[in-house]
CSV table of N, CA and C in Angstrom, one decimal:
chain,number,residue,atom,x,y,z
A,1,MET,N,0.8,-1.2,0.0
A,1,MET,CA,0.0,0.0,0.0
A,1,MET,C,0.8,1.3,0.0
A,2,ARG,N,2.1,1.2,0.3
A,2,ARG,CA,3.0,2.3,0.3
A,2,ARG,C,3.0,3.0,-1.0
A,3,ASN,N,2.9,2.3,-2.1
A,3,ASN,CA,3.0,2.9,-3.4
A,3,ASN,C,1.7,3.7,-3.8
A,4,LEU,N,0.6,3.6,-3.0
A,4,LEU,CA,-0.6,4.3,-3.3
A,4,LEU,C,-0.6,5.7,-2.7
A,5,ARG,N,0.3,6.0,-1.8
A,5,ARG,CA,0.3,7.3,-1.2
A,5,ARG,C,0.8,8.3,-2.2
A,6,ASN,N,0.0,9.4,-2.3
A,6,ASN,CA,0.3,10.5,-3.2
A,6,ASN,C,0.7,10.0,-4.6
A,7,SER,N,-0.1,9.2,-5.1
A,7,SER,CA,0.1,8.6,-6.5
A,7,SER,C,-1.0,9.2,-7.4
A,8,VAL,N,-0.5,9.7,-8.6
A,8,VAL,CA,-1.4,10.2,-9.6
A,8,VAL,C,-1.1,9.4,-10.9
A,9,GLN,N,-2.2,9.0,-11.6
A,9,GLN,CA,-2.1,8.3,-12.8
A,9,GLN,C,-3.0,9.0,-13.8
A,10,LEU,N,-2.4,9.4,-15.0
A,10,LEU,CA,-3.2,10.1,-16.0
A,10,LEU,C,-2.9,9.6,-17.4
A,11,ILE,N,-3.9,9.6,-18.3
A,11,ILE,CA,-3.7,9.4,-19.7
A,11,ILE,C,-4.1,10.7,-20.4
A,12,GLY,N,-3.2,11.2,-21.2
A,12,GLY,CA,-3.6,12.4,-21.9
A,12,GLY,C,-2.6,12.7,-23.1
A,13,ARG,N,-2.7,13.9,-23.6
A,13,ARG,CA,-1.8,14.3,-24.7
A,13,ARG,C,-1.0,15.5,-24.4
A,14,LEU,N,0.3,15.5,-24.9
A,14,LEU,CA,1.2,16.6,-24.6
A,14,LEU,C,0.7,17.8,-25.3
A,15,GLY,N,0.8,18.9,-24.5
A,15,GLY,CA,0.4,20.3,-25.0
A,15,GLY,C,1.6,20.9,-25.7
A,16,GLN,N,2.8,20.5,-25.5
A,16,GLN,CA,4.0,21.1,-26.2
A,16,GLN,C,5.1,20.1,-26.2
A,17,ASP,N,6.1,20.3,-27.0
A,17,ASP,CA,7.3,19.4,-26.9
A,17,ASP,C,7.9,19.5,-25.6
A,18,PRO,N,8.5,18.5,-25.0
A,18,PRO,CA,9.2,18.6,-23.7
A,18,PRO,C,10.3,19.6,-23.8
A,19,GLU,N,10.5,20.3,-22.7
A,19,GLU,CA,11.6,21.3,-22.6
A,19,GLU,C,12.6,20.8,-21.6
A,20,VAL,N,13.9,20.8,-22.0
A,20,VAL,CA,15.0,20.4,-21.1
A,20,VAL,C,15.7,21.6,-20.5
A,21,LYS,N,15.9,21.6,-19.2
A,21,LYS,CA,16.7,22.7,-18.6
A,21,LYS,C,17.8,22.1,-17.9
A,22,ASN,N,19.0,22.6,-18.2
A,22,ASN,CA,20.3,22.2,-17.5
A,22,ASN,C,20.5,23.1,-16.3
A,23,LEU,N,20.4,22.5,-15.1
A,23,LEU,CA,20.6,23.2,-13.9
A,23,LEU,C,22.0,23.4,-13.5
A,24,THR,N,22.3,24.4,-12.7
A,24,THR,CA,23.7,24.6,-12.3
A,24,THR,C,24.3,23.5,-11.5
A,25,SER,N,23.5,22.6,-10.9
A,25,SER,CA,24.0,21.5,-10.2
A,25,SER,C,24.4,20.3,-11.1
A,26,GLY,N,24.2,20.5,-12.4
A,26,GLY,CA,24.5,19.5,-13.4
A,26,GLY,C,23.4,18.6,-13.7
A,27,LYS,N,22.3,18.6,-13.0
A,27,LYS,CA,21.1,17.8,-13.2
A,27,LYS,C,20.3,18.4,-14.4
A,28,LYS,N,19.5,17.6,-15.0
A,28,LYS,CA,18.6,18.0,-16.1
A,28,LYS,C,17.2,17.8,-15.7
A,29,LEU,N,16.4,18.9,-16.0
A,29,LEU,CA,15.0,18.9,-15.6
A,29,LEU,C,14.2,18.9,-16.9
A,30,THR,N,13.3,18.0,-17.1
A,30,THR,CA,12.4,18.0,-18.3
A,30,THR,C,11.0,18.4,-17.9
A,31,THR,N,10.4,19.3,-18.6
A,31,THR,CA,9.0,19.8,-18.3
A,31,THR,C,8.1,19.7,-19.5
A,32,PHE,N,6.9,19.4,-19.3
A,32,PHE,CA,5.9,19.5,-20.4
A,32,PHE,C,4.5,19.6,-19.7
A,33,SER,N,3.5,19.9,-20.6
A,33,SER,CA,2.1,20.0,-20.1
A,33,SER,C,1.4,18.8,-20.7
A,34,LEU,N,0.4,18.3,-19.9
A,34,LEU,CA,-0.4,17.2,-20.3
A,34,LEU,C,-1.9,17.6,-20.2
A,35,ALA,N,-2.7,17.4,-21.3
A,35,ALA,CA,-4.1,17.7,-21.3
A,35,ALA,C,-4.9,16.4,-21.2
A,36,THR,N,-5.8,16.4,-20.2
A,36,THR,CA,-6.8,15.3,-20.1
A,36,THR,C,-8.2,15.9,-20.3
A,37,THR,N,-9.0,15.1,-21.1
A,37,THR,CA,-10.3,15.6,-21.5
A,37,THR,C,-11.4,14.6,-21.1
A,38,ASP,N,-12.4,15.2,-20.4
A,38,ASP,CA,-13.5,14.4,-20.0
A,38,ASP,C,-14.7,14.9,-20.8
A,39,ALA,N,-15.5,14.0,-21.3
A,39,ALA,CA,-16.7,14.4,-22.1
A,39,ALA,C,-18.0,13.9,-21.4
A,40,TYR,N,-19.0,14.7,-21.4
A,40,TYR,CA,-20.3,14.3,-20.8
A,40,TYR,C,-21.4,15.1,-21.5
A,41,LYS,N,-22.7,14.7,-21.3
A,41,LYS,CA,-23.8,15.4,-21.8
A,41,LYS,C,-24.5,16.2,-20.7
A,42,ASN,N,-24.8,17.4,-20.9
A,42,ASN,CA,-25.5,18.2,-19.9
A,42,ASN,C,-27.0,17.9,-19.9
A,43,ALA,N,-27.8,18.6,-19.1
A,43,ALA,CA,-29.2,18.4,-19.0
A,43,ALA,C,-30.0,18.6,-20.3
A,44,ASP,N,-29.4,19.4,-21.2
A,44,ASP,CA,-30.1,19.7,-22.5
A,44,ASP,C,-29.7,18.6,-23.6
A,45,GLY,N,-28.8,17.7,-23.2
A,45,GLY,CA,-28.3,16.7,-24.1
A,45,GLY,C,-27.1,17.1,-25.0
A,46,ASP,N,-26.6,18.3,-24.7
A,46,ASP,CA,-25.4,18.8,-25.4
A,46,ASP,C,-24.1,18.2,-24.9
A,47,LYS,N,-23.3,17.8,-25.8
A,47,LYS,CA,-22.0,17.2,-25.4
A,47,LYS,C,-21.1,18.3,-24.9
A,48,ILE,N,-20.5,18.1,-23.7
A,48,ILE,CA,-19.6,19.1,-23.1
A,48,ILE,C,-18.3,18.4,-22.9
A,49,GLU,N,-17.2,19.1,-23.4
A,49,GLU,CA,-15.8,18.6,-23.1
A,49,GLU,C,-15.2,19.5,-22.1
A,50,ASP,N,-14.6,18.8,-21.1
A,50,ASP,CA,-13.9,19.6,-20.1
A,50,ASP,C,-12.4,19.1,-20.1
A,51,THR,N,-11.5,20.1,-20.5
A,51,THR,CA,-10.1,19.8,-20.6
A,51,THR,C,-9.3,20.4,-19.4
A,52,GLN,N,-8.5,19.5,-18.7
A,52,GLN,CA,-7.7,20.0,-17.6
A,52,GLN,C,-6.2,19.9,-18.1
A,53,TRP,N,-5.5,20.9,-17.7
A,53,TRP,CA,-4.0,20.9,-18.0
A,53,TRP,C,-3.2,20.6,-16.8
A,54,HIS,N,-2.2,19.8,-16.9
A,54,HIS,CA,-1.3,19.4,-15.8
A,54,HIS,C,0.1,19.7,-16.2
A,55,ASN,N,0.8,20.3,-15.2
A,55,ASN,CA,2.3,20.5,-15.4
A,55,ASN,C,3.0,19.3,-15.0
A,56,ILE,N,3.9,18.8,-15.8
A,56,ILE,CA,4.7,17.5,-15.5
A,56,ILE,C,6.1,17.9,-15.5
A,57,ILE,N,6.8,17.4,-14.4
A,57,ILE,CA,8.3,17.6,-14.3
A,57,ILE,C,8.9,16.2,-14.2
A,58,ALA,N,10.0,16.0,-14.9
A,58,ALA,CA,10.7,14.7,-14.9
A,58,ALA,C,12.2,14.9,-14.7
A,59,TRP,N,12.8,14.0,-13.9
A,59,TRP,CA,14.2,14.1,-13.6
A,59,TRP,C,14.9,12.8,-14.1
A,60,GLY,N,16.1,12.8,-14.3
A,60,GLY,CA,16.9,11.6,-14.6
A,60,GLY,C,16.5,10.9,-15.9
A,61,LYS,N,16.6,9.6,-15.8
A,61,LYS,CA,16.4,8.8,-17.0
A,61,LYS,C,15.0,8.9,-17.6
A,62,VAL,N,14.0,9.0,-16.8
A,62,VAL,CA,12.6,9.2,-17.3
A,62,VAL,C,12.5,10.5,-18.0
A,63,GLY,N,13.2,11.5,-17.5
A,63,GLY,CA,13.2,12.8,-18.2
A,63,GLY,C,13.9,12.8,-19.5
A,64,GLU,N,15.0,12.1,-19.6
A,64,GLU,CA,15.7,11.9,-20.8
A,64,GLU,C,14.9,11.2,-21.9
A,65,ILE,N,14.2,10.2,-21.5
A,65,ILE,CA,13.3,9.4,-22.4
A,65,ILE,C,12.2,10.3,-22.9
A,66,ALA,N,11.6,11.1,-22.0
A,66,ALA,CA,10.5,12.0,-22.4
A,66,ALA,C,11.0,13.0,-23.4
A,67,ALA,N,12.2,13.6,-23.2
A,67,ALA,CA,12.7,14.6,-24.0
A,67,ALA,C,13.1,14.0,-25.4
A,68,GLU,N,13.5,12.8,-25.5
A,68,GLU,CA,14.0,12.2,-26.7
A,68,GLU,C,12.8,11.7,-27.6
A,69,TYR,N,11.8,11.1,-27.0
A,69,TYR,CA,10.8,10.4,-27.7
A,69,TYR,C,9.4,11.1,-27.8
A,70,LEU,N,9.1,12.0,-26.9
A,70,LEU,CA,7.8,12.6,-26.9
A,70,LEU,C,7.7,13.9,-27.7
A,71,LYS,N,6.6,14.1,-28.3
A,71,LYS,CA,6.4,15.4,-29.1
A,71,LYS,C,5.0,15.9,-28.8
A,72,LYS,N,4.7,17.1,-29.1
A,72,LYS,CA,3.4,17.7,-28.9
A,72,LYS,C,2.3,16.8,-29.6
A,73,GLY,N,1.3,16.6,-28.8
A,73,GLY,CA,0.2,15.8,-29.3
A,73,GLY,C,0.3,14.3,-29.0
A,74,ALA,N,1.4,13.8,-28.6
A,74,ALA,CA,1.6,12.4,-28.3
A,74,ALA,C,0.7,12.0,-27.1
A,75,GLU,N,0.1,10.8,-27.2
A,75,GLU,CA,-0.7,10.3,-26.1
A,75,GLU,C,0.2,9.4,-25.2
A,76,VAL,N,0.1,9.7,-23.9
A,76,VAL,CA,1.0,9.0,-22.9
A,76,VAL,C,0.1,8.7,-21.7
A,77,CYS,N,0.6,7.7,-21.0
A,77,CYS,CA,0.1,7.3,-19.7
A,77,CYS,C,1.2,7.6,-18.7
A,78,ILE,N,0.9,8.4,-17.7
A,78,ILE,CA,2.0,8.7,-16.7
A,78,ILE,C,1.5,8.3,-15.3
A,79,GLU,N,2.5,8.1,-14.5
A,79,GLU,CA,2.3,7.9,-13.0
A,79,GLU,C,3.4,8.7,-12.3
A,80,GLY,N,2.9,9.4,-11.3
A,80,GLY,CA,3.8,10.3,-10.6
A,80,GLY,C,3.3,10.7,-9.2
A,81,LYS,N,3.9,11.7,-8.7
A,81,LYS,CA,3.6,12.2,-7.3
A,81,LYS,C,3.1,13.7,-7.5
A,82,LEU,N,2.0,14.0,-6.8
A,82,LEU,CA,1.5,15.4,-6.8
A,82,LEU,C,2.4,16.3,-5.9
A,83,VAL,N,2.8,17.4,-6.4
A,83,VAL,CA,3.7,18.3,-5.7
A,83,VAL,C,3.1,19.7,-5.7
A,84,HIS,N,2.9,20.3,-4.5
A,84,HIS,CA,2.5,21.7,-4.4
A,84,HIS,C,3.7,22.6,-3.9
A,85,ARG,N,4.0,23.7,-4.6
A,85,ARG,CA,5.0,24.5,-4.1
A,85,ARG,C,4.7,26.0,-4.4
A,86,SER,N,5.4,26.9,-3.7
A,86,SER,CA,5.1,28.3,-3.9
A,86,SER,C,6.5,29.0,-4.1
A,87,TYR,N,6.4,30.2,-4.7
A,87,TYR,CA,7.6,31.0,-4.9
A,87,TYR,C,7.2,32.5,-5.1
A,88,GLU,N,8.2,33.3,-5.0
A,88,GLU,CA,7.9,34.8,-5.2
A,88,GLU,C,8.4,35.1,-6.6
A,89,ASN,N,7.6,35.8,-7.4
A,89,ASN,CA,8.1,36.3,-8.7
A,89,ASN,C,8.9,37.6,-8.6
A,90,SER,N,9.3,38.1,-9.7
A,90,SER,CA,10.2,39.3,-9.6
A,90,SER,C,9.5,40.5,-9.1
A,91,ALA,N,8.2,40.5,-9.1
A,91,ALA,CA,7.4,41.7,-8.6
A,91,ALA,C,7.1,41.5,-7.1
A,92,GLY,N,7.6,40.4,-6.5
A,92,GLY,CA,7.4,40.1,-5.1
A,92,GLY,C,6.1,39.5,-4.8
A,93,GLU,N,5.3,39.1,-5.8
A,93,GLU,CA,4.0,38.4,-5.6
A,93,GLU,C,4.3,36.9,-5.3
A,94,LYS,N,3.5,36.4,-4.4
A,94,LYS,CA,3.6,34.9,-4.1
A,94,LYS,C,2.8,34.2,-5.1
A,95,ARG,N,3.4,33.1,-5.7
A,95,ARG,CA,2.7,32.3,-6.7
A,95,ARG,C,2.7,30.9,-6.2
A,96,PHE,N,1.6,30.2,-6.5
A,96,PHE,CA,1.5,28.8,-6.1
A,96,PHE,C,1.4,27.9,-7.4
A,97,VAL,N,2.1,26.8,-7.3
A,97,VAL,CA,2.2,25.9,-8.5
A,97,VAL,C,1.9,24.4,-8.0
A,98,THR,N,1.1,23.7,-8.9
A,98,THR,CA,0.8,22.3,-8.6
A,98,THR,C,1.4,21.6,-9.8
A,99,GLU,N,2.3,20.6,-9.6
A,99,GLU,CA,2.9,19.8,-10.6
A,99,GLU,C,2.9,18.3,-10.3
A,100,ILE,N,3.1,17.5,-11.3
A,100,ILE,CA,3.2,16.1,-11.1
A,100,ILE,C,4.7,15.7,-11.4
A,101,ASN,N,5.3,15.1,-10.4
A,101,ASN,CA,6.7,14.7,-10.5
A,101,ASN,C,6.7,13.3,-11.1
A,102,LEU,N,7.1,13.2,-12.3
A,102,LEU,CA,6.9,11.9,-13.1
A,102,LEU,C,7.8,10.8,-12.6
A,103,ASN,N,7.2,9.6,-12.4
A,103,ASN,CA,7.9,8.4,-12.0
A,103,ASN,C,8.0,7.4,-13.1
A,104,GLU,N,6.9,7.2,-13.8
A,104,GLU,CA,6.8,6.2,-14.9
A,104,GLU,C,6.1,6.8,-16.0
A,105,LEU,N,6.5,6.4,-17.2
A,105,LEU,CA,5.9,6.9,-18.5
A,105,LEU,C,5.6,5.7,-19.4
A,106,LEU,N,4.5,5.7,-20.0
A,106,LEU,CA,4.1,4.7,-21.0
A,106,LEU,C,3.7,5.4,-22.3
A,107,MET,N,4.4,5.3,-23.4
A,107,MET,CA,4.0,5.9,-24.6
A,107,MET,C,2.9,5.1,-25.3
A,108,MET,N,1.8,5.7,-25.7
A,108,MET,CA,0.7,5.0,-26.3
A,108,MET,C,0.6,5.3,-27.8
A,109,GLY,N,-0.2,4.6,-28.5
A,109,GLY,CA,-0.4,4.8,-29.9
A,109,GLY,C,0.8,4.1,-30.7
A,110,GLY,N,0.6,4.2,-32.0
A,110,GLY,CA,1.6,3.5,-32.8
A,110,GLY,C,2.8,4.4,-33.2
A,111,LYS,N,3.7,3.9,-33.9
A,111,LYS,CA,4.9,4.6,-34.4
A,111,LYS,C,4.4,5.6,-35.5
A,112,LYS,N,5.0,6.7,-35.5
A,112,LYS,CA,4.6,7.7,-36.6
A,112,LYS,C,5.8,8.0,-37.5
């Protein structure tokens, strides 16, 4: 049951190509956004699509794989940990960010 604590699993499509940042510590950070869409019918029978955007961060080997093989629009299944953090921007305003720290990645769909 330990693996169920703070575990997020999503299937969605990339909103942009993964971006790799080289940090001063020598580590590489890969980031991308993931869109998940839910569809349902409202009381009038109209189809409604609700798209949620998720910020994904990946470190190490899984980040390298994401940067090398994933492109905008690719469908992926991810598993990771939900992370909330805050920071101050250059204007001194406090900002809050929710991200998913990627643990596992499964590329879906066929070869293109």
